[in-house]
Short mmCIF file of C-alpha atoms in Angstrom, two decimals:
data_model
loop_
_atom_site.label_atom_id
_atom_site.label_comp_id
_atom_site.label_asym_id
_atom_site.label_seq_id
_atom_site.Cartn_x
_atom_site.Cartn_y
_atom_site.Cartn_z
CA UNK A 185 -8.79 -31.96 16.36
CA UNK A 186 -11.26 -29.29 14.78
CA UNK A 187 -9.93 -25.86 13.26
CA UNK A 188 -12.04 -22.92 13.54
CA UNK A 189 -11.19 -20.15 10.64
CA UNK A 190 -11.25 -16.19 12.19
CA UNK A 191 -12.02 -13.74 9.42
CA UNK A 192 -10.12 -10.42 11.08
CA UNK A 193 -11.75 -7.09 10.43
CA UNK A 194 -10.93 -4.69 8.71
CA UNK A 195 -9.67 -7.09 6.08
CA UNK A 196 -8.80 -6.61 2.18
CA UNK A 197 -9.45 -3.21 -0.26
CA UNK A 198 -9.41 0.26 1.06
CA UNK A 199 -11.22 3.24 -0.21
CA UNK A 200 -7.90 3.92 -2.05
CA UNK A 201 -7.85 0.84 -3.74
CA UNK A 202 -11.16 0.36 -4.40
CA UNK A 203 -10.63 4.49 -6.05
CA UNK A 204 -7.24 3.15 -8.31
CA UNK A 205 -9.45 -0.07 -9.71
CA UNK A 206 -12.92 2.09 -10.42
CA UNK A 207 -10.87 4.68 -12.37
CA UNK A 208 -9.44 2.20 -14.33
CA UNK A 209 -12.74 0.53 -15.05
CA UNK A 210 -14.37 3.82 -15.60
CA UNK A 211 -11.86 5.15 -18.04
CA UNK A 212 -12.34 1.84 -20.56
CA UNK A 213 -15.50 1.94 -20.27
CA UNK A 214 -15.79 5.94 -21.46
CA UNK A 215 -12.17 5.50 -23.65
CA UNK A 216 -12.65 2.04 -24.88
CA UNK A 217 -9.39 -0.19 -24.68
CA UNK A 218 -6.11 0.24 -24.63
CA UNK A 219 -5.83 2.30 -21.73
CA UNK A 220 -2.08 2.79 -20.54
CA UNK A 221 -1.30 2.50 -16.19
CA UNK A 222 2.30 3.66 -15.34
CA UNK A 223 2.97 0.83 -13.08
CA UNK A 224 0.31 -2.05 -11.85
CA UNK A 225 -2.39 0.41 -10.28
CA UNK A 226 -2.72 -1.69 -6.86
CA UNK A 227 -0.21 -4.78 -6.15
CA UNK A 228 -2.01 -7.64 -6.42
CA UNK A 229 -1.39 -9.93 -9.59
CA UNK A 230 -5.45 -10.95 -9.73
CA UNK A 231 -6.44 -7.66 -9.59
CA UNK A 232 -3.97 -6.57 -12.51
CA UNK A 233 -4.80 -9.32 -14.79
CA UNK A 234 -8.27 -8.73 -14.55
CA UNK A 235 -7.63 -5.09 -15.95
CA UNK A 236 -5.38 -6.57 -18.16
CA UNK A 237 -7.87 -8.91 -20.18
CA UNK A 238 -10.32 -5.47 -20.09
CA UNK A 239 -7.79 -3.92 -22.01
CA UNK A 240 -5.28 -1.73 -19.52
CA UNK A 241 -2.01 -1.45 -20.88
CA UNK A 242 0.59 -1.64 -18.12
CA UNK A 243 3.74 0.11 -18.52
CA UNK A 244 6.78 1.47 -16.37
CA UNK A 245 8.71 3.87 -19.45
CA UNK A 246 5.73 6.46 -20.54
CA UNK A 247 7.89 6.27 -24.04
CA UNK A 248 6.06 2.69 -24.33
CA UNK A 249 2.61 5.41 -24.76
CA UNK A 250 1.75 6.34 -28.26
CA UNK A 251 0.80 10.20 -28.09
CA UNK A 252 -2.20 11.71 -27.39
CA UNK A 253 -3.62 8.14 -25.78
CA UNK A 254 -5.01 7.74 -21.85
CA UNK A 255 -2.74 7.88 -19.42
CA UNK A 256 -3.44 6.67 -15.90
CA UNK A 257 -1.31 6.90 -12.57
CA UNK A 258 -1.38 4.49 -10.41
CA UNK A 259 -2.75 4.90 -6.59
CA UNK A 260 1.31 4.60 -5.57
CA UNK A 261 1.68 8.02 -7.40
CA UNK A 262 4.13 9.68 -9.28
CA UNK A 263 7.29 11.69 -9.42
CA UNK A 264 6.98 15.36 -11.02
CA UNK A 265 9.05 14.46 -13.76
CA UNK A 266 6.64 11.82 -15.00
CA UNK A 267 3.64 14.96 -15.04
CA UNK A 268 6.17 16.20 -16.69
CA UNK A 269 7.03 13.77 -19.31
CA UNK A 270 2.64 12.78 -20.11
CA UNK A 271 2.25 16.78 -20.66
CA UNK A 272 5.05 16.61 -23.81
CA UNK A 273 3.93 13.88 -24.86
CA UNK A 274 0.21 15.13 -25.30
CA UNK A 275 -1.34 12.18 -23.15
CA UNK A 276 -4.89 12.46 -21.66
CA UNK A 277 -4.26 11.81 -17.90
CA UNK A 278 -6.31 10.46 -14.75
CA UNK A 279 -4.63 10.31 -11.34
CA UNK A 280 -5.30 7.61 -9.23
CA UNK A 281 -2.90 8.43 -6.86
CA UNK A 282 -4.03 7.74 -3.28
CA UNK A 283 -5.30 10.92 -1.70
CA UNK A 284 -3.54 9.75 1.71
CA UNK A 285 -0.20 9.63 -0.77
CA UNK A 286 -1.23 12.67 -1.91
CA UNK A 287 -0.98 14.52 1.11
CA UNK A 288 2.24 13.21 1.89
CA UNK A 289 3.50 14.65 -1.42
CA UNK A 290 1.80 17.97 -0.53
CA UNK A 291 3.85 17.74 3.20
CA UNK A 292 7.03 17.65 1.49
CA UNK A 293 6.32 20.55 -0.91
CA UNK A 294 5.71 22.20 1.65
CA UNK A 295 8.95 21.61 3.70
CA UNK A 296 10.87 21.97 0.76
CA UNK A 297 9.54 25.13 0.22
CA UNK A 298 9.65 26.67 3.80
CA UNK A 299 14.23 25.56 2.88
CA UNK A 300 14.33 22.18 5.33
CA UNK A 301 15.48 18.85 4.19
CA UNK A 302 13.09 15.80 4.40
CA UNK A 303 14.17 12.30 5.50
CA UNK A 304 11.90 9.76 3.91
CA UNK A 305 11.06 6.88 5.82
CA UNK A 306 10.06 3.92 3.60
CA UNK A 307 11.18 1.35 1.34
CA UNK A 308 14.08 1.56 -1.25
CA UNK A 309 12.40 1.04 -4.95
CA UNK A 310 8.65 1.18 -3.92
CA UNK A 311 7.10 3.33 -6.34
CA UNK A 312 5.54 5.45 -3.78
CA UNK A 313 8.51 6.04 -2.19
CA UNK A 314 10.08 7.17 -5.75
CA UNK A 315 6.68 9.35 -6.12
CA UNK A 316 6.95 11.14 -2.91
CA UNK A 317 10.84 11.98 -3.35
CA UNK A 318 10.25 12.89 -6.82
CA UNK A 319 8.15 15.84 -5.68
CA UNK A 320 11.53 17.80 -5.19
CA UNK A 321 14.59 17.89 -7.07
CA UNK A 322 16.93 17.95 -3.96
CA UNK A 323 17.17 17.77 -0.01
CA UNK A 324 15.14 14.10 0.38
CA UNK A 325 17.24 11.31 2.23
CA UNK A 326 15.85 8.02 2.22
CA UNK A 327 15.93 5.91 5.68
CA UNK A 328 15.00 2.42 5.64
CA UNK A 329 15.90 0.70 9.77
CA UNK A 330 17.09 2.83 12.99
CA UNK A 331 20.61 1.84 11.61
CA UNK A 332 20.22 3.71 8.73
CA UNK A 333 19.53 6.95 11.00
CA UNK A 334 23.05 6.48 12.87
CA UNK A 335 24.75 6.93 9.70
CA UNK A 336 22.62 9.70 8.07
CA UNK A 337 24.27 13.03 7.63
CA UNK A 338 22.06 16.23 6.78
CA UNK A 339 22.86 19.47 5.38
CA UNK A 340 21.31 21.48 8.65
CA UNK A 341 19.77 19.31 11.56
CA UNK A 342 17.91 22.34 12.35
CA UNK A 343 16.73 22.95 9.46
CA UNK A 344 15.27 18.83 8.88
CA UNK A 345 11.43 17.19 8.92
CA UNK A 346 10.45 13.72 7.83
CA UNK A 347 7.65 12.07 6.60
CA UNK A 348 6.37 7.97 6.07
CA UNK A 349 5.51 6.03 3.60
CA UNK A 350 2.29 4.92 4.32
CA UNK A 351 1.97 1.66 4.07
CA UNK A 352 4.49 0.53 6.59
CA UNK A 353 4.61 -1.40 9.62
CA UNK A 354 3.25 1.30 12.22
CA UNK A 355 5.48 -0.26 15.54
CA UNK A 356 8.83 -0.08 12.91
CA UNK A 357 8.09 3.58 11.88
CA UNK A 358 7.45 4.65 15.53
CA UNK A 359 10.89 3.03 16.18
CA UNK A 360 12.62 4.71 13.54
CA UNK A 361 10.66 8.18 14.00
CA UNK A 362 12.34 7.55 17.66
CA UNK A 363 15.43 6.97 16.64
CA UNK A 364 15.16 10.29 14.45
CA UNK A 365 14.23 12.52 17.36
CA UNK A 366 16.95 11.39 19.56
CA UNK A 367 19.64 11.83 17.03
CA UNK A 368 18.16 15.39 15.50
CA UNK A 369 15.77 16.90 18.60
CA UNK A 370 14.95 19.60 16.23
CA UNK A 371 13.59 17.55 13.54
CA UNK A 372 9.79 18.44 12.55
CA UNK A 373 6.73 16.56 12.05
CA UNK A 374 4.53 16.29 9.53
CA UNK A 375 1.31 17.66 10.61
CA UNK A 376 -0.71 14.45 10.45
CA UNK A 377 0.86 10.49 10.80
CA UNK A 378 1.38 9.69 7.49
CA UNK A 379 0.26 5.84 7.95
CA UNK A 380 -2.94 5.47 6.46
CA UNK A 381 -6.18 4.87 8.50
CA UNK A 382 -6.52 1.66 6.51
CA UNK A 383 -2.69 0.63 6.89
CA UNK A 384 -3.08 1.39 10.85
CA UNK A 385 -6.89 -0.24 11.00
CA UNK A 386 -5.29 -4.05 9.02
CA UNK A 387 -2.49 -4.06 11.71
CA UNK A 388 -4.56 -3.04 14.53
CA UNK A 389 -7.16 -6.19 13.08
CA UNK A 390 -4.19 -8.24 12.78
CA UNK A 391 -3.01 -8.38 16.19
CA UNK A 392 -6.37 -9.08 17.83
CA UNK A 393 -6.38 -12.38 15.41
CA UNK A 394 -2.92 -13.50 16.28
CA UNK A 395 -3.59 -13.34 20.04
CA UNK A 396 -6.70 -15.29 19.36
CA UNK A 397 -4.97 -17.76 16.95
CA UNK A 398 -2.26 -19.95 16.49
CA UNK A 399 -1.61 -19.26 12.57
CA UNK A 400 -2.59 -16.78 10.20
CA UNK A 401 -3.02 -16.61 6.57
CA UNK A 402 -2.17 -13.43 5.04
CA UNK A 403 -3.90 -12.93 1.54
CA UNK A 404 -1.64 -10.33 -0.60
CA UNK A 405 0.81 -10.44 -3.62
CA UNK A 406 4.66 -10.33 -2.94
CA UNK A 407 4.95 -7.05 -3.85
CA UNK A 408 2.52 -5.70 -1.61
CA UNK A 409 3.98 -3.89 0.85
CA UNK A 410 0.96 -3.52 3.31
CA UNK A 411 0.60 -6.91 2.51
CA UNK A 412 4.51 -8.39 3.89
CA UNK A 413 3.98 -5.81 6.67
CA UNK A 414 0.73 -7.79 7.84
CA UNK A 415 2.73 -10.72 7.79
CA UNK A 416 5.16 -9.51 9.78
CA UNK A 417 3.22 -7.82 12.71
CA UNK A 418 1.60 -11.91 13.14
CA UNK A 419 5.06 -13.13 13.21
CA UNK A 420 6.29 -10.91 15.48
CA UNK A 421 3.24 -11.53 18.27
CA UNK A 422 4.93 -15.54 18.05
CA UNK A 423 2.11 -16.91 15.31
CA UNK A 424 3.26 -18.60 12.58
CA UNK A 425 2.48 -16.37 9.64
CA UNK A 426 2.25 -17.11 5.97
CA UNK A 427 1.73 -14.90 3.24
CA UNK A 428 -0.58 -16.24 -0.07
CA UNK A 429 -1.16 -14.54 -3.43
CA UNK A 430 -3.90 -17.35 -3.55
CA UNK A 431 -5.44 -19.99 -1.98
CA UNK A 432 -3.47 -22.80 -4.33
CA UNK A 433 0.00 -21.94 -2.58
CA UNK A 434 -1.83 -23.35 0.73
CA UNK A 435 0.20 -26.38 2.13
CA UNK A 436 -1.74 -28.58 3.78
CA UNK A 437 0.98 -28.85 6.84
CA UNK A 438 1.10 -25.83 7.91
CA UNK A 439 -2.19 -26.59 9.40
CA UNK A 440 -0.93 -30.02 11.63
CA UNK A 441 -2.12 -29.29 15.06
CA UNK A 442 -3.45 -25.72 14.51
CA UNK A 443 -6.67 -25.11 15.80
CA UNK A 444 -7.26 -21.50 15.56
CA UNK A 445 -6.91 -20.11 12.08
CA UNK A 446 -6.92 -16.26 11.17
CA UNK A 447 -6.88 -15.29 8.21
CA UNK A 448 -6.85 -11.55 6.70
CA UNK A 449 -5.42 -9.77 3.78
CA UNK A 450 -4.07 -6.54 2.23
CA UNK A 451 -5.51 -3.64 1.34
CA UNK A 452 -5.16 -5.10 -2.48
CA UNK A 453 -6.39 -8.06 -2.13
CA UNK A 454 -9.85 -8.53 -3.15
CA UNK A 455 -12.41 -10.74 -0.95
CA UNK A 456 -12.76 -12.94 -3.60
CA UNK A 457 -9.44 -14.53 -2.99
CA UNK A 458 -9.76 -14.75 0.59
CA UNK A 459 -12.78 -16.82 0.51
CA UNK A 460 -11.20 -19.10 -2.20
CA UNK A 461 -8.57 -19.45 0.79
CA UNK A 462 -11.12 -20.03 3.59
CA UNK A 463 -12.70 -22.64 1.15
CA UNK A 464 -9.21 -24.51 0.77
CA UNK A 465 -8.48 -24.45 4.86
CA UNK A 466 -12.28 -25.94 5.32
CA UNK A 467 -10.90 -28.76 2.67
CA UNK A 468 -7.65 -29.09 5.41
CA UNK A 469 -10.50 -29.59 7.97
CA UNK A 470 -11.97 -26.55 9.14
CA UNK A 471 -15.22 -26.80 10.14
CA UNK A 472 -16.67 -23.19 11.01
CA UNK A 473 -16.12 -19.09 10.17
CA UNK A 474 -16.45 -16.52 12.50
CA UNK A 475 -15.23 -13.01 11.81
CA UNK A 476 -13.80 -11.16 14.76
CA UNK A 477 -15.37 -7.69 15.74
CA UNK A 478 -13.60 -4.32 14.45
CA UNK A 479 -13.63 -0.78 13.11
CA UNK A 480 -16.13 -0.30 10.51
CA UNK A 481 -14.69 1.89 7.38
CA UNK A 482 -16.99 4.31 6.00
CA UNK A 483 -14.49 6.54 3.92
CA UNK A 484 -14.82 7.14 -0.09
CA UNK A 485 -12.84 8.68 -2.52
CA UNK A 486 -14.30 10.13 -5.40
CA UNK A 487 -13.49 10.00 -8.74
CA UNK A 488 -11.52 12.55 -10.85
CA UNK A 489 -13.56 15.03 -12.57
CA UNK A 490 -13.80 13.50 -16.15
CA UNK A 491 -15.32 10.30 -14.93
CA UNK A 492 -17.70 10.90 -12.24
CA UNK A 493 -21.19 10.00 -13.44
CA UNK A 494 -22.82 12.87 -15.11
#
């Protein structure tokens, strides 16, 4: 029986990412090493050891920073009491926060300004969810499942807005978003969906290769949350879905009678590691490549100022 390998597309780093690693890069190549990232600057254990042997410093307590080094955020962003914390301590800073995070953090500045609370849909302990709730010092209620809305209980559900975190699973926030409207019919929107284009464009990708396969691969570390969400939007179209930080935790029976193979992978997961997977499933007896048809991404990010090319 012959297995054919389908490359989905859109697959792997976003302009986001691909912003996050370059400042990195960038500033130890200006700075020289150490450089010091509050938290692993994407989540993908490659991609963070490869910094890592450059010289980045990763750290979680901004205490573990000697003053007056580099500072860098990473693309998940950060609470205000962080900015708060580099500016005592003298640190030279570069944000690599996400601009698509960043205009979530600017949405809820906003609402908490015009006196409304904000219900946060996302992920308990996911530094971007601390990041965005950490804009405000009050009024943010975190929501993880439609459950979770049943029980919430706001100040004034007149006075109430919500925003995503943006690497979710787009069919679970519109269920939850749903679930908000029907409990709190005056709750506002943010003005845009906060899913990213790249977020929305890998799950879009994703479902065309699980209707036209009968496994897919899913190349992303476990903390990746755009990454388990890929996983689970296969698994939940009937494919059997497995999630690989690399191609050696491939088991060769997973493959047994599968013909169609997709394969695809986070938005932190460089392409490097995918094709060291599509080398190991030829090895399980693939025996051709195709790459399925999909949106072309043209979006960049540029640099801060302080590291753009002169």
């Amino acid at each position: 029986m012959t297995k054919t390998i389908m490359l989905a597309n859109p697959r792997g780093f976003c302009a986001g990412v691909d912003r996050a690693i370059a400042i990195v890069e960038r500033a130890l190549a200006l700075y020289g090493a150490p450089i010091y990232v509050r938290h692993e600057v994407v989540h993908n254990r490659f991609v963070v050891e490869k910094l890592r042997e450059q010289g980045a410093v990763f750290i979680e307590d901004l205490q573990d920073v000697p003053h007056g080094a580099t500072l860098i955020y990473s693309a998940h962003g950060v609470p205000l009491s962080v900015r708060q914390q580099a500016e005592a301590l003298g640190l030279t800073v570069f944000d690599a926060t996400c601009p698509l995070v960043t205009k979530v953090h600017v949405e809820v500045k906003r609402m908490h300004q015009a006196a409304m609370s904000i219900v946060m849909i996302g992920h308990k302990g996911h530094p971007e969810v601390e990041g965005t709730m950490g804009q405000v010092d009050s009024g943010m209620f975190l929501v993880e499942t439609v459950a979770d809305v049943a029980t919430l209980q706001v100040p004034d559900p007149t006075a109430l807005s919500y925003v995503s975190q943006t690497t979710l699973s787009v069919d679970e926030t519109r269920d939850i978003i749903t679930a908000l409207k029907q409990r709190f019919p005056l709750i506002t929107s943010p003005k845009k969906d906060d899913i990213c284009y790249a977020t929305q464009n890998r799950q879009d990708a994703v479902k065309a290769l699980s209707d036209a396969c009968d496994i897919v691969i899913v190349v992303g570390s476990p903390n990746s949350s755009n990454s388990n969400r890929l996983r689970e939007v296969a698994a939940l179209r009937g494919v059997d879905a497995y999630m690989v930080d690399n191609a050696s935790l491939l088991q060769a029976a997973w493959f047994d009678g599968k013909q169609q193979v997709g394969v695809t992978a986070g938005a932190s997961a460089p392409e490097v590691l995918v094709q060291a997977v599509i080398a190991q499933i030829k090895a399980f007896g693939a025996d051709s490549v195709s790459e399925l048809p999909g949106v072309e991404e043209h979006i960049i990010f540029a640099l801060p100022p302080g590291l753009r090319d002169k």
